[in-house]
Coordinates of C-alpha atoms and ligand atoms in Angstrom, one line a residue:
M259 CA -37.3 132.4 39.2
N260 CA -40.3 130.0 38.7
R261 CA -42.0 129.2 42.0
P262 CA -44.3 126.3 42.2
N263 CA -47.9 127.6 42.4
N264 CA -50.4 126.3 45.0
K265 CA -52.0 123.9 42.5
T266 CA -48.8 122.2 41.8
S267 CA -47.9 121.9 45.4
I268 CA -51.2 120.4 46.2
K269 CA -50.8 117.8 43.4
V270 CA -47.3 116.9 44.6
A271 CA -48.7 116.6 48.1
E272 CA -51.4 114.3 46.8
M273 CA -49.0 112.2 45.1
T274 CA -46.7 111.6 48.0
D275 CA -49.5 111.2 50.5
I276 CA -51.8 109.1 48.5
K277 CA -52.4 106.9 51.6
E278 CA -53.3 110.0 53.6
V279 CA -50.8 109.0 56.2
S280 CA -50.9 112.3 58.0
K281 CA -54.7 112.2 58.1
R282 CA -54.5 108.7 59.4
T283 CA -52.1 109.7 62.1
Y284 CA -54.2 112.6 63.1
Q285 CA -57.3 110.3 63.3
L286 CA -55.3 107.8 65.5
A287 CA -54.3 110.7 67.8
Y288 CA -57.9 111.7 68.3
V289 CA -58.9 108.0 68.9
C290 CA -56.0 107.9 71.4
V291 CA -57.4 111.0 73.2
G292 CA -60.8 109.4 73.6
V293 CA -59.3 106.0 74.8
C294 CA -57.1 108.0 77.3
F295 CA -60.1 109.7 78.8
V296 CA -62.1 106.4 79.3
T297 CA -59.0 104.6 80.6
L298 CA -58.2 107.5 83.0
L299 CA -61.7 107.3 84.5
L300 CA -61.4 103.5 84.8
Y301 CA -58.0 103.7 86.6
L302 CA -59.3 106.4 88.9
F303 CA -62.3 104.1 89.7
Y304 CA -60.0 101.2 90.5
S305 CA -57.8 103.6 92.5
L306 CA -54.7 102.8 90.3
Y307 CA -53.2 106.3 90.6
L308 CA -49.9 105.4 89.0
S309 CA -51.5 104.0 85.9
A310 CA -53.8 107.0 85.9
L311 CA -50.7 109.3 85.9
L312 CA -49.2 107.4 83.0
V313 CA -52.5 107.7 81.0
G314 CA -52.5 111.4 81.9
L315 CA -49.0 111.7 80.5
L316 CA -49.9 109.8 77.3
L317 CA -52.9 112.3 77.0
V318 CA -50.7 115.4 77.4
F319 CA -48.2 114.0 74.8
T320 CA -51.0 113.1 72.4
L321 CA -52.3 116.6 72.7
I322 CA -48.9 118.0 72.0
G323 CA -48.6 115.8 68.9
I324 CA -52.1 117.2 67.7
W325 CA -50.9 120.7 68.5
F326 CA -47.8 120.2 66.3
N327 CA -50.1 118.9 63.5
N328 CA -52.3 121.9 63.8
R329 CA -49.4 124.3 63.7
G330 CA -48.3 122.8 60.3
Y331 CA -45.5 120.5 61.7
E332 CA -47.2 117.3 60.5
K333 CA -43.9 115.4 60.3
Y334 CA -43.5 115.6 64.1
T335 CA -47.0 114.2 64.9
K336 CA -46.3 110.6 63.9
P337 CA -43.0 110.2 65.8
I338 CA -44.4 111.9 68.9
I339 CA -47.5 109.9 69.0
L340 CA -46.1 106.5 68.2
T341 CA -43.1 106.8 70.5
T342 CA -45.4 108.1 73.4
I343 CA -47.8 105.1 72.8
M344 CA -45.0 102.6 72.9
L345 CA -43.3 104.2 76.0
F346 CA -46.6 104.3 77.6
V347 CA -47.4 100.6 77.0
L348 CA -43.8 99.8 78.3
L349 CA -44.1 101.9 81.5
L350 CA -47.7 100.6 82.1
A351 CA -46.5 97.0 81.8
F352 CA -43.9 97.8 84.6
A353 CA -46.5 99.7 86.6
E354 CA -49.1 97.0 86.5
G355 CA -47.1 93.8 86.0
L356 CA -47.5 91.1 83.3
A357 CA -50.6 89.7 85.0
A358 CA -52.6 92.8 83.9
G359 CA -51.9 92.0 80.2
G360 CA -51.3 95.6 79.3
Y361 CA -48.1 94.7 77.4
L362 CA -50.3 92.8 74.9
Y363 CA -51.1 96.2 73.3
F364 CA -47.7 95.9 71.5
I365 CA -49.2 93.4 69.2
P366 CA -52.0 95.7 67.6
I367 CA -49.6 98.5 67.4
L368 CA -47.7 96.3 64.8
F369 CA -50.9 96.1 62.7
A370 CA -51.3 99.8 63.0
L371 CA -47.7 100.6 61.5
P372 CA -48.7 99.9 57.8
L373 CA -51.4 102.4 58.1
L374 CA -49.0 105.0 59.1
T375 CA -46.3 104.4 56.6
E376 CA -46.0 106.1 53.3
S377 CA -45.5 103.7 50.4
N378 CA -43.2 105.9 48.4
K379 CA -40.4 105.6 51.0
P380 CA -37.6 103.3 49.7
Y381 CA -37.4 100.0 51.5
K382 CA -40.0 101.4 54.0
K383 CA -37.2 102.1 56.5
E384 CA -39.6 103.9 58.8
L385 CA -41.8 100.8 59.0
I386 CA -38.8 98.6 59.8
F387 CA -37.7 101.1 62.4
Y388 CA -41.0 101.1 64.2
F389 CA -41.4 97.4 63.9
I390 CA -38.0 96.8 65.5
V391 CA -38.8 99.3 68.4
D392 CA -42.2 97.7 69.1
C393 CA -40.9 94.1 69.1
S394 CA -37.9 95.1 71.2
A395 CA -40.2 96.8 73.8
F396 CA -42.5 93.8 73.7
C397 CA -39.5 91.4 74.5
C398 CA -38.2 93.8 77.1
C399 CA -41.6 93.5 78.9
I400 CA -41.6 89.6 78.7
L401 CA -38.0 89.5 80.0
F402 CA -37.8 92.2 82.7
C403 CA -41.4 92.9 83.7
P404 CA -42.4 91.4 87.2
E405 CA -45.5 89.2 87.1
K406 CA -47.2 91.5 89.5
S407 CA -46.5 95.2 90.1
S408 CA -44.1 96.3 92.8
W409 CA -44.9 100.0 92.1
Q410 CA -48.5 99.9 93.2
H411 CA -50.8 97.5 94.9
I412 CA -53.3 95.7 92.7
S413 CA -55.7 93.1 94.1
D414 CA -56.0 89.6 92.5
E415 CA -59.6 90.4 91.7
T416 CA -58.5 93.6 89.8
Y417 CA -55.8 91.7 88.0
K418 CA -58.4 89.4 86.7
S419 CA -60.8 92.0 85.4
M420 CA -57.8 93.9 84.0
F421 CA -56.4 90.9 82.2
H422 CA -59.9 90.2 80.6
L423 CA -60.3 93.9 79.7
N424 CA -56.9 94.1 78.1
T425 CA -57.0 90.8 76.1
T426 CA -60.5 91.8 74.8
G427 CA -59.2 95.4 74.0
T428 CA -56.1 93.9 72.4
L429 CA -58.0 91.6 70.2
T430 CA -60.6 94.3 69.2
V431 CA -57.9 96.9 68.4
A432 CA -55.9 94.4 66.4
I433 CA -59.0 93.4 64.3
I434 CA -59.9 97.0 63.7
F435 CA -56.4 97.8 62.5
V436 CA -56.1 94.8 60.3
Y437 CA -59.5 95.7 58.8
F438 CA -58.5 99.3 58.2
S439 CA -55.1 98.1 56.9
F440 CA -56.8 96.1 54.1
Y441 CA -59.4 98.7 53.6
F442 CA -56.9 101.5 53.0
E443 CA -54.4 99.3 51.1
K444 CA -57.3 98.7 48.6
K445 CA -58.3 102.3 48.5
Y446 CA -54.6 103.2 48.0
A447 CA -54.2 100.7 45.1
A448 CA -57.3 102.0 43.5
A449 CA -56.0 105.7 43.8
L450 CA -52.6 104.5 42.5
F451 CA -54.1 102.9 39.5
D452 CA -56.2 106.0 38.9
Q453 CA -53.1 108.2 39.1
I454 CA -51.2 105.9 36.7
A455 CA -54.1 106.0 34.2
K456 CA -54.3 109.8 34.5
A457 CA -50.5 110.2 34.0
E458 CA -50.6 107.8 31.0
N459 CA -53.5 109.8 29.6
A460 CA -51.7 113.0 30.0
M461 CA -48.5 111.6 28.6
H462 CA -50.5 110.3 25.6
T463 CA -52.2 113.7 25.1
R464 CA -48.9 115.5 25.3
T465 CA -47.2 113.1 22.9
A466 CA -50.0 113.5 20.5
F467 CA -50.0 117.3 20.9
L468 CA -46.2 117.6 20.4
S469 CA -46.1 115.3 17.4
N470 CA -49.0 117.2 15.9
M471 CA -47.3 120.5 16.6
G472 CA -44.0 119.2 15.2
H473 CA -45.8 118.3 12.0
E474 CA -47.4 121.6 11.7
L475 CA -44.1 123.5 12.4
R476 CA -42.1 121.4 10.1
T477 CA -44.4 122.0 7.1
P478 CA -43.7 125.9 7.1
L479 CA -40.0 125.3 7.9
N480 CA -39.8 123.2 4.9
G481 CA -41.0 126.1 3.0
I482 CA -38.4 128.4 4.6
S483 CA -35.4 126.2 4.1
G484 CA -36.5 125.2 0.6
I485 CA -36.8 128.8 -0.5
I486 CA -33.4 129.7 1.1
G487 CA -32.0 126.9 -0.9
L488 CA -33.4 128.2 -4.0
L489 CA -32.4 131.8 -3.3
K490 CA -28.8 130.6 -2.7
K491 CA -28.6 129.6 -6.4
E492 CA -29.6 133.1 -7.5
E493 CA -27.1 135.9 -8.1
L494 CA -27.2 138.0 -4.8
T495 CA -25.5 141.2 -3.7
P496 CA -23.1 140.7 -0.8
G497 CA -25.7 142.3 1.6
Q498 CA -28.4 140.0 0.4
Q499 CA -26.2 137.0 0.8
E500 CA -25.5 138.0 4.3
Y501 CA -29.2 138.4 5.1
L502 CA -29.8 135.0 3.5
N503 CA -27.0 133.4 5.6
L504 CA -28.8 134.9 8.8
L505 CA -32.1 133.6 7.6
K506 CA -30.5 130.3 7.1
Y507 CA -29.0 130.3 10.5
C508 CA -32.3 131.1 12.1
S509 CA -34.3 128.5 10.2
D510 CA -31.6 125.8 11.1
Q511 CA -31.8 126.9 14.7
M512 CA -35.6 126.6 14.6
L513 CA -35.5 123.3 12.9
G514 CA -33.0 122.0 15.5
L515 CA -35.2 123.1 18.3
V516 CA -38.4 121.5 16.7
N517 CA -36.4 118.3 16.1
D518 CA -35.1 118.3 19.6
V519 CA -38.6 118.7 21.1
L520 CA -39.9 115.9 18.8
D521 CA -36.9 113.7 19.7
F522 CA -37.5 114.3 23.3
N523 CA -41.2 113.4 22.8
K524 CA -40.1 110.2 21.3
I525 CA -37.7 109.4 24.1
E526 CA -40.4 110.1 26.7
A527 CA -42.8 107.8 24.8
G528 CA -40.0 105.2 24.5
K529 CA -40.2 105.4 20.7
L530 CA -36.8 106.5 19.8
E531 CA -35.1 104.1 17.4
L532 CA -31.8 103.7 15.6
H533 CA -31.5 103.1 12.0
P534 CA -28.0 101.6 11.3
I535 CA -26.4 101.9 7.9
V536 CA -22.9 101.2 6.6
F537 CA -20.5 104.2 6.6
N538 CA -16.9 105.2 6.9
V539 CA -16.3 106.7 10.4
K540 CA -13.5 109.1 9.5
Q541 CA -15.3 110.4 6.4
L542 CA -18.5 110.9 8.4
L543 CA -16.7 112.9 11.1
N544 CA -14.8 115.0 8.7
Q545 CA -18.1 115.8 6.9
A546 CA -19.9 116.4 10.3
V547 CA -17.4 119.0 11.3
Q548 CA -17.4 120.9 8.0
P549 CA -20.3 123.3 8.9
F550 CA -18.6 124.2 12.2
Y551 CA -15.3 125.5 10.8
Y552 CA -17.0 128.8 9.7
R553 CA -18.9 129.2 12.9
F554 CA -15.7 128.7 15.0
E555 CA -13.7 131.0 12.8
Q556 CA -16.4 133.7 13.2
K557 CA -15.9 133.4 17.0
N558 CA -12.2 133.3 16.9
V559 CA -12.0 129.9 18.6
A560 CA -9.7 127.2 17.0
L561 CA -11.4 124.0 16.0
K562 CA -9.0 121.1 16.0
V563 CA -10.0 117.7 14.7
Q564 CA -7.8 114.6 15.5
I565 CA -9.2 111.4 14.0
D566 CA -7.2 108.2 14.1
N567 CA -6.2 107.0 10.6
S568 CA -7.3 103.6 11.7
L569 CA -10.9 104.9 11.7
D570 CA -10.8 105.1 8.0
E571 CA -12.9 102.1 8.2
N572 CA -16.5 101.0 7.4
I573 CA -18.9 100.3 10.3
M574 CA -22.5 99.6 10.9
A575 CA -24.3 102.3 13.0
D576 CA -26.9 105.0 12.9
D577 CA -24.9 107.8 11.1
L578 CA -27.3 110.5 11.7
R579 CA -27.7 109.9 15.3
L580 CA -24.0 109.7 15.8
V581 CA -23.5 113.0 14.0
Q582 CA -26.4 114.5 16.1
V583 CA -24.4 113.7 19.4
I584 CA -21.2 115.1 18.0
N585 CA -23.0 118.2 16.6
N586 CA -24.6 118.8 20.0
L587 CA -21.3 118.5 21.8
L588 CA -19.5 120.8 19.3
S589 CA -22.4 123.3 19.4
N590 CA -22.2 123.4 23.2
A591 CA -18.4 123.7 23.1
L592 CA -18.8 126.6 20.8
K593 CA -21.6 128.2 22.7
F594 CA -19.6 128.1 26.0
T595 CA -16.1 128.9 24.8
E596 CA -15.1 132.5 24.3
S597 CA -11.4 132.0 23.5
G598 CA -8.9 129.2 23.1
Q599 CA -9.8 126.0 21.3
V600 CA -12.2 123.1 20.9
K601 CA -10.9 119.7 20.0
L602 CA -12.7 116.8 18.5
M603 CA -10.9 113.6 18.9
A604 CA -11.8 110.0 17.7
E605 CA -9.4 107.2 18.7
T606 CA -9.4 103.4 18.3
L607 CA -9.4 101.8 21.7
Q608 CA -9.9 98.2 20.6
R609 CA -10.2 96.3 17.4
D610 CA -10.7 92.7 16.4
Y611 CA -12.0 91.1 13.2
K612 CA -15.7 91.8 14.1
T613 CA -15.8 95.0 16.2
I614 CA -14.0 98.3 16.7
G615 CA -14.2 100.3 19.9
V616 CA -13.9 104.1 19.5
R617 CA -13.6 106.8 22.0
F618 CA -15.0 110.2 21.0
T619 CA -14.0 113.3 22.9
V620 CA -14.9 116.9 22.6
Q621 CA -12.7 119.1 24.7
D622 CA -13.1 122.8 25.1
S623 CA -11.3 125.7 26.9
G624 CA -14.6 127.3 27.9
I625 CA -16.4 128.4 31.0
G626 CA -16.5 124.9 32.5
I627 CA -19.1 123.3 34.7
D628 CA -19.2 123.3 38.5
A629 CA -19.1 119.8 40.0
R630 CA -22.5 120.2 41.5
Y631 CA -24.1 120.7 38.1
Q632 CA -22.3 118.0 36.3
K633 CA -25.2 115.5 36.9
K634 CA -28.0 118.0 36.4
I635 CA -27.0 118.9 32.9
F636 CA -27.9 115.4 31.6
E637 CA -31.4 115.9 33.0
S638 CA -34.2 117.2 30.8
F639 CA -34.2 121.0 30.7
G640 CA -31.2 120.9 33.0
Q641 CA -29.1 124.0 32.6
V642 CA -26.4 125.8 34.6
I643 CA -27.9 129.2 35.4
N644 CA -25.2 131.9 36.0
E645 CA -24.1 135.1 34.5
N646 CA -21.9 133.3 32.0
T647 CA -24.7 131.0 30.7
R648 CA -27.7 133.3 31.0
K649 CA -26.8 135.0 27.6
Q650 CA -26.7 131.7 25.8
Q651 CA -29.8 130.1 24.1
G652 CA -30.9 126.5 24.5
A653 CA -33.7 124.4 25.6
G654 CA -31.6 122.1 27.9
L655 CA -32.5 119.1 25.9
G656 CA -29.4 118.5 23.8
L657 CA -27.4 116.6 26.4
T658 CA -30.5 114.6 27.5
I659 CA -31.2 113.4 24.0
S660 CA -27.5 112.7 23.3
Q661 CA -27.3 110.6 26.5
R662 CA -30.4 108.7 25.5
L663 CA -29.2 108.2 21.9
L664 CA -25.8 106.8 23.3
E665 CA -27.7 104.6 25.7
L666 CA -29.4 103.0 22.7
M667 CA -25.9 102.5 21.2
G668 CA -24.8 100.9 24.4
S669 CA -22.7 103.8 25.5
T670 CA -22.8 106.6 28.1
L671 CA -21.9 110.2 27.8
E672 CA -19.5 111.4 30.5
V673 CA -18.0 114.8 31.5
T674 CA -15.0 116.1 33.3
S675 CA -14.9 119.7 33.9
E676 CA -13.6 122.5 36.1
P677 CA -15.1 126.0 36.2
G678 CA -13.0 128.3 34.2
Q679 CA -10.8 125.5 33.0
G680 CA -13.0 124.0 30.2
S681 CA -14.9 120.8 29.8
T682 CA -14.3 117.4 28.3
F683 CA -17.3 115.4 27.1
F684 CA -16.5 111.8 26.0
F685 CA -18.1 108.5 25.1
T686 CA -17.0 105.1 23.8
C687 CA -18.9 103.0 21.4
A688 CA -18.3 99.5 20.0
F689 CA -19.2 99.3 16.4
E690 CA -19.6 96.3 14.0
R691 CA -17.1 96.4 11.2
V692 CA -18.1 95.9 7.6
S693 CA -16.1 95.1 4.5
T694 CA -15.4 98.1 2.3
A695 CA -17.2 96.6 -0.9
S696 CA -20.6 97.1 0.6
V697 CA -20.6 100.9 0.8
P698 CA -22.4 102.7 -1.9
V699 CA -20.6 105.6 -3.5
E700 CA -22.3 109.0 -2.9
I701 CA -22.6 111.9 -5.3
E702 CA -21.9 115.0 -3.2
K703 CA -21.9 117.9 -5.5
E704 CA -25.3 119.4 -6.3
N705 CA -24.3 120.4 -9.8
E706 CA -23.7 116.8 -10.6
Y707 CA -27.3 115.9 -10.0
D708 CA -29.0 114.8 -13.1
L709 CA -32.4 113.3 -13.6
E710 CA -32.7 113.9 -17.3
G711 CA -35.3 111.7 -19.0
M712 CA -37.3 111.0 -15.8
Q713 CA -41.0 111.9 -15.6
I714 CA -42.1 112.7 -12.1
L715 CA -45.6 113.4 -10.7
V716 CA -45.6 115.5 -7.6
V717 CA -48.8 115.5 -5.6
E718 CA -48.7 118.2 -2.9
D719 CA -51.3 120.7 -1.7
N720 CA -49.0 123.1 -0.1
P721 CA -48.2 125.6 -2.8
I722 CA -44.8 126.6 -1.4
N723 CA -43.6 123.1 -0.9
L724 CA -44.8 122.4 -4.4
M725 CA -43.1 125.3 -5.8
I726 CA -39.8 124.3 -4.1
I727 CA -39.8 120.6 -5.1
S728 CA -40.8 121.5 -8.7
K729 CA -37.9 124.0 -9.0
L730 CA -35.4 121.5 -7.6
L731 CA -36.6 118.7 -10.0
K732 CA -36.6 120.9 -13.0
D733 CA -33.1 122.1 -12.1
W734 CA -32.1 118.4 -12.2
K735 CA -33.7 118.2 -15.6
A736 CA -36.6 115.9 -14.6
Q737 CA -39.8 116.3 -16.5
I738 CA -42.5 117.1 -13.9
N739 CA -46.2 117.3 -13.6
T740 CA -48.0 118.6 -10.5
A741 CA -51.3 118.0 -8.8
V742 CA -52.7 119.6 -5.6
N743 CA -54.6 116.6 -4.2
G744 CA -54.9 112.8 -4.7
K745 CA -58.0 113.1 -6.9
L746 CA -56.2 115.4 -9.4
G747 CA -53.1 113.2 -9.2
M748 CA -55.3 110.2 -10.2
D749 CA -56.7 112.3 -13.1
S750 CA -53.1 113.1 -14.2
L751 CA -52.2 109.5 -14.0
A752 CA -55.2 108.6 -16.1
E753 CA -53.9 110.9 -18.9
N754 CA -50.2 109.8 -18.7
H755 CA -49.2 106.7 -16.8
A756 CA -45.6 106.7 -18.0
Y757 CA -44.3 108.3 -14.9
D758 CA -41.1 107.0 -13.4
L759 CA -41.9 108.1 -9.9
I760 CA -44.7 109.8 -7.9
L761 CA -44.0 112.0 -4.9
L762 CA -47.2 111.8 -2.9
D763 CA -48.0 114.1 0.0
L764 CA -49.9 112.4 2.8
Q765 CA -52.2 115.0 4.2
M766 CA -54.2 116.6 1.4
P767 CA -57.9 117.8 0.8
E768 CA -60.4 115.8 -1.4
M769 CA -58.2 112.6 -1.6
D770 CA -55.3 112.2 0.8
G771 CA -52.1 110.3 0.3
Y772 CA -53.4 107.3 2.2
E773 CA -56.4 106.8 -0.1
A774 CA -54.4 107.7 -3.3
I775 CA -51.7 105.1 -2.8
I776 CA -54.2 102.3 -2.6
E777 CA -55.8 103.5 -5.9
I778 CA -52.4 104.0 -7.5
K779 CA -51.0 100.6 -6.6
K780 CA -54.2 98.9 -7.8
L781 CA -54.1 100.7 -11.2
Y782 CA -50.4 101.4 -11.8
P783 CA -48.6 98.9 -9.6
R784 CA -45.2 99.3 -11.4
I785 CA -44.8 103.1 -10.7
P786 CA -42.8 103.7 -7.6
V787 CA -44.4 106.1 -5.1
L788 CA -42.5 108.0 -2.3
A789 CA -44.5 109.4 0.6
F790 CA -43.9 113.0 1.2
T791 CA -44.6 113.8 4.9
A792 CA -43.8 116.4 7.6
S793 CA -44.1 113.7 10.3
L794 CA -41.1 112.2 12.0
V795 CA -41.4 108.7 10.6
D796 CA -40.6 105.9 13.1
D797 CA -40.5 102.3 12.6
L798 CA -44.2 101.8 13.1
M799 CA -45.1 104.5 10.6
K800 CA -42.4 103.3 8.2
N801 CA -43.9 99.8 8.2
E802 CA -47.4 101.2 7.8
L803 CA -46.4 103.2 4.9
L804 CA -44.6 100.2 3.2
N805 CA -47.7 98.0 3.9
L806 CA -49.9 100.6 2.1
G807 CA -47.7 100.2 -1.0
F808 CA -45.3 103.2 -0.6
D809 CA -41.8 102.4 -1.9
G810 CA -40.2 104.8 0.6
Y811 CA -40.7 108.2 2.1
I812 CA -39.1 111.7 2.3
T813 CA -39.6 113.8 5.4
K814 CA -40.1 117.6 5.3
P815 CA -38.0 119.6 5.7
F816 CA -35.7 117.7 3.4
K817 CA -32.3 118.5 2.0
A818 CA -31.7 118.6 -1.7
Q819 CA -29.1 115.9 -1.4
E820 CA -31.4 113.7 0.6
L821 CA -34.2 114.1 -1.9
Y822 CA -31.9 113.4 -4.9
K823 CA -30.6 110.3 -3.1
K824 CA -34.0 108.9 -2.5
I825 CA -35.2 109.6 -6.1
Q826 CA -32.0 108.1 -7.5
K827 CA -32.4 105.0 -5.4
F828 CA -35.9 104.4 -6.4
C829 CA -35.7 104.7 -10.2
T830 CA -33.0 105.0 -12.7
P831 CA -33.8 106.9 -15.8
L832 CA -34.3 104.6 -18.8
P833 CA -33.8 106.0 -22.3
A834 CA -36.6 104.0 -23.9
H835 CA -39.4 103.8 -21.3
A836 CA -41.5 100.7 -21.0
N837 CA -45.0 101.7 -20.1
P838 CA -47.0 99.7 -17.7
Ligands
ADP2327 P1 -28.7 123.7 26.0 O1 -29.6 123.5 24.8 O2 -29.2 124.5 27.0 O3 -27.2 123.9 25.6 P2 -27.8 121.0 26.7 O4 -28.5 119.9 27.3 O5 -27.1 120.7 25.5 O6 -28.9 122.2 26.5 O7 -26.8 121.5 27.8 C1 -27.3 121.6 29.1 C2 -26.4 122.6 29.9 O8 -25.1 122.1 30.2 C3 -26.2 123.9 29.2 O9 -27.2 124.8 29.3 C4 -24.9 124.4 30.0 O10 -25.3 125.0 31.2 C5 -24.2 123.1 30.3 N1 -23.1 122.8 29.2 C6 -23.2 121.9 28.2 N2 -22.1 121.8 27.5 C7 -21.2 122.7 28.1 C8 -19.9 123.0 27.8 N3 -19.2 122.5 26.8 N4 -19.3 124.0 28.7 C9 -20.0 124.5 29.7 N5 -21.3 124.2 30.0 C10 -21.9 123.3 29.2

């Protein structure tokens, strides 16, 4: 089990006690001890023994408060000291009568309260509580205290001096408390700004680090998955095929984790965006579950899919993100179900001419989730830790990301579950309906891919990525030339500027993609250029790329189908090519 180390606990203490409330209480206690001594001497001098006894009691209780504080029970110091002071002023008012003016000390106590209240408490309940107690005690004095004490004899002369002493004392103490309240409030605001700046800085560094790491990790992963794709086309023995499947499983798993971390990073930075397109819900769901059938079969768990026929319908939404949520729910269901079945359901809840409301449900007969964990699992890194879940892998990010994605879609992920009885995850989305005519027809089979007659220049410095993309393009019958940096790419263009498309990596030595695109668009504006990048492209980066002159982008690692679709979209092969 991870225990917070000392450094962490100190930091947490600093965060919650930024106003140094316990230090302030401690200081107040010592001031109180000093004042008690002086007052005790004064009362003894005036022979006011009852008042002296009360001050003595206040002194004892204050020392008890300090003792508690020194023994590490800081939380008891403040209630003991504040209650004792208020009780003392109240009893003193009765012991001396209103004419002595002791009850006026209830006023500066009010000014001391903000100094002793933590700012992170909701509604400052504590402040309100002490405020009410103080005001009530003050009113109690006014209403019930005799003008002059019946408990001890005090001469008129002494009353006069006591009243002067107490009013001056009240005023001085009030001014001191008001001054310190402003002083510490200012100090507190400065410390708060400092902490916010530090937190923002740390967040920024982390975001930059993670996105950089993501980029670095995705580049070799592109190599691995690309080579797996190429190997799959070779003739392999059954043993080799099995190894290849394992390799693919591992690389997909790793890519999933890297993407989860990058998505989470984006969520934290508030940069996660949706990219809606038009698609058919039923088709999308049927496609999304395809890769799962084999995995469920291997585990001997039945996968049932029940999609309303009314969902054979075109809608506008972010298909990739919707699939990401479904994939995550199905993967979890598979992970936490040892026997029985998992059911994916999509049903129409409501439909009008503009929108359609769909409820998605993933129900499993797995280990279930205890009620006390059902909220926690939606928190980042939230996992149920017990002997059933310990053997399962996962970063605890999937549900957090799914929840945030659904929030962006105006929905919420919910769960009902009972340990040992299985779990049901569900959410409802309202989608915009779109007429069928606007959906492009997709080519699904890789052997139908054909780029015959197209000339493509690939500019990429990573030899493995270059080899993979060249092989794919050649398989699709495109004519290709390659260059390993922007400068050599420009040389190649100078020799032959009849290219139909350029695939341009962004980070390269000598001349990178950012410099090269400017040159290319200046000299050969009619050749479409696609950026080839391992970064996760968000709206900001996409706009930057388009502004620079790129006609689109492909992120690494890419799927063959995705690459083909992008190429096909940007240029159609022409039999007789018109040179720029
Ligand atoms: P992970 O990558 O750990 O699966 P998730 O955020 O997807 O992260 O899930 C968080 C936790 O919620 C899991 O570790 C598991 O304890 C619990 N959980 C999620 N789905 C299920 C399920 N279908 N059955 C039982 N427990 C589940």
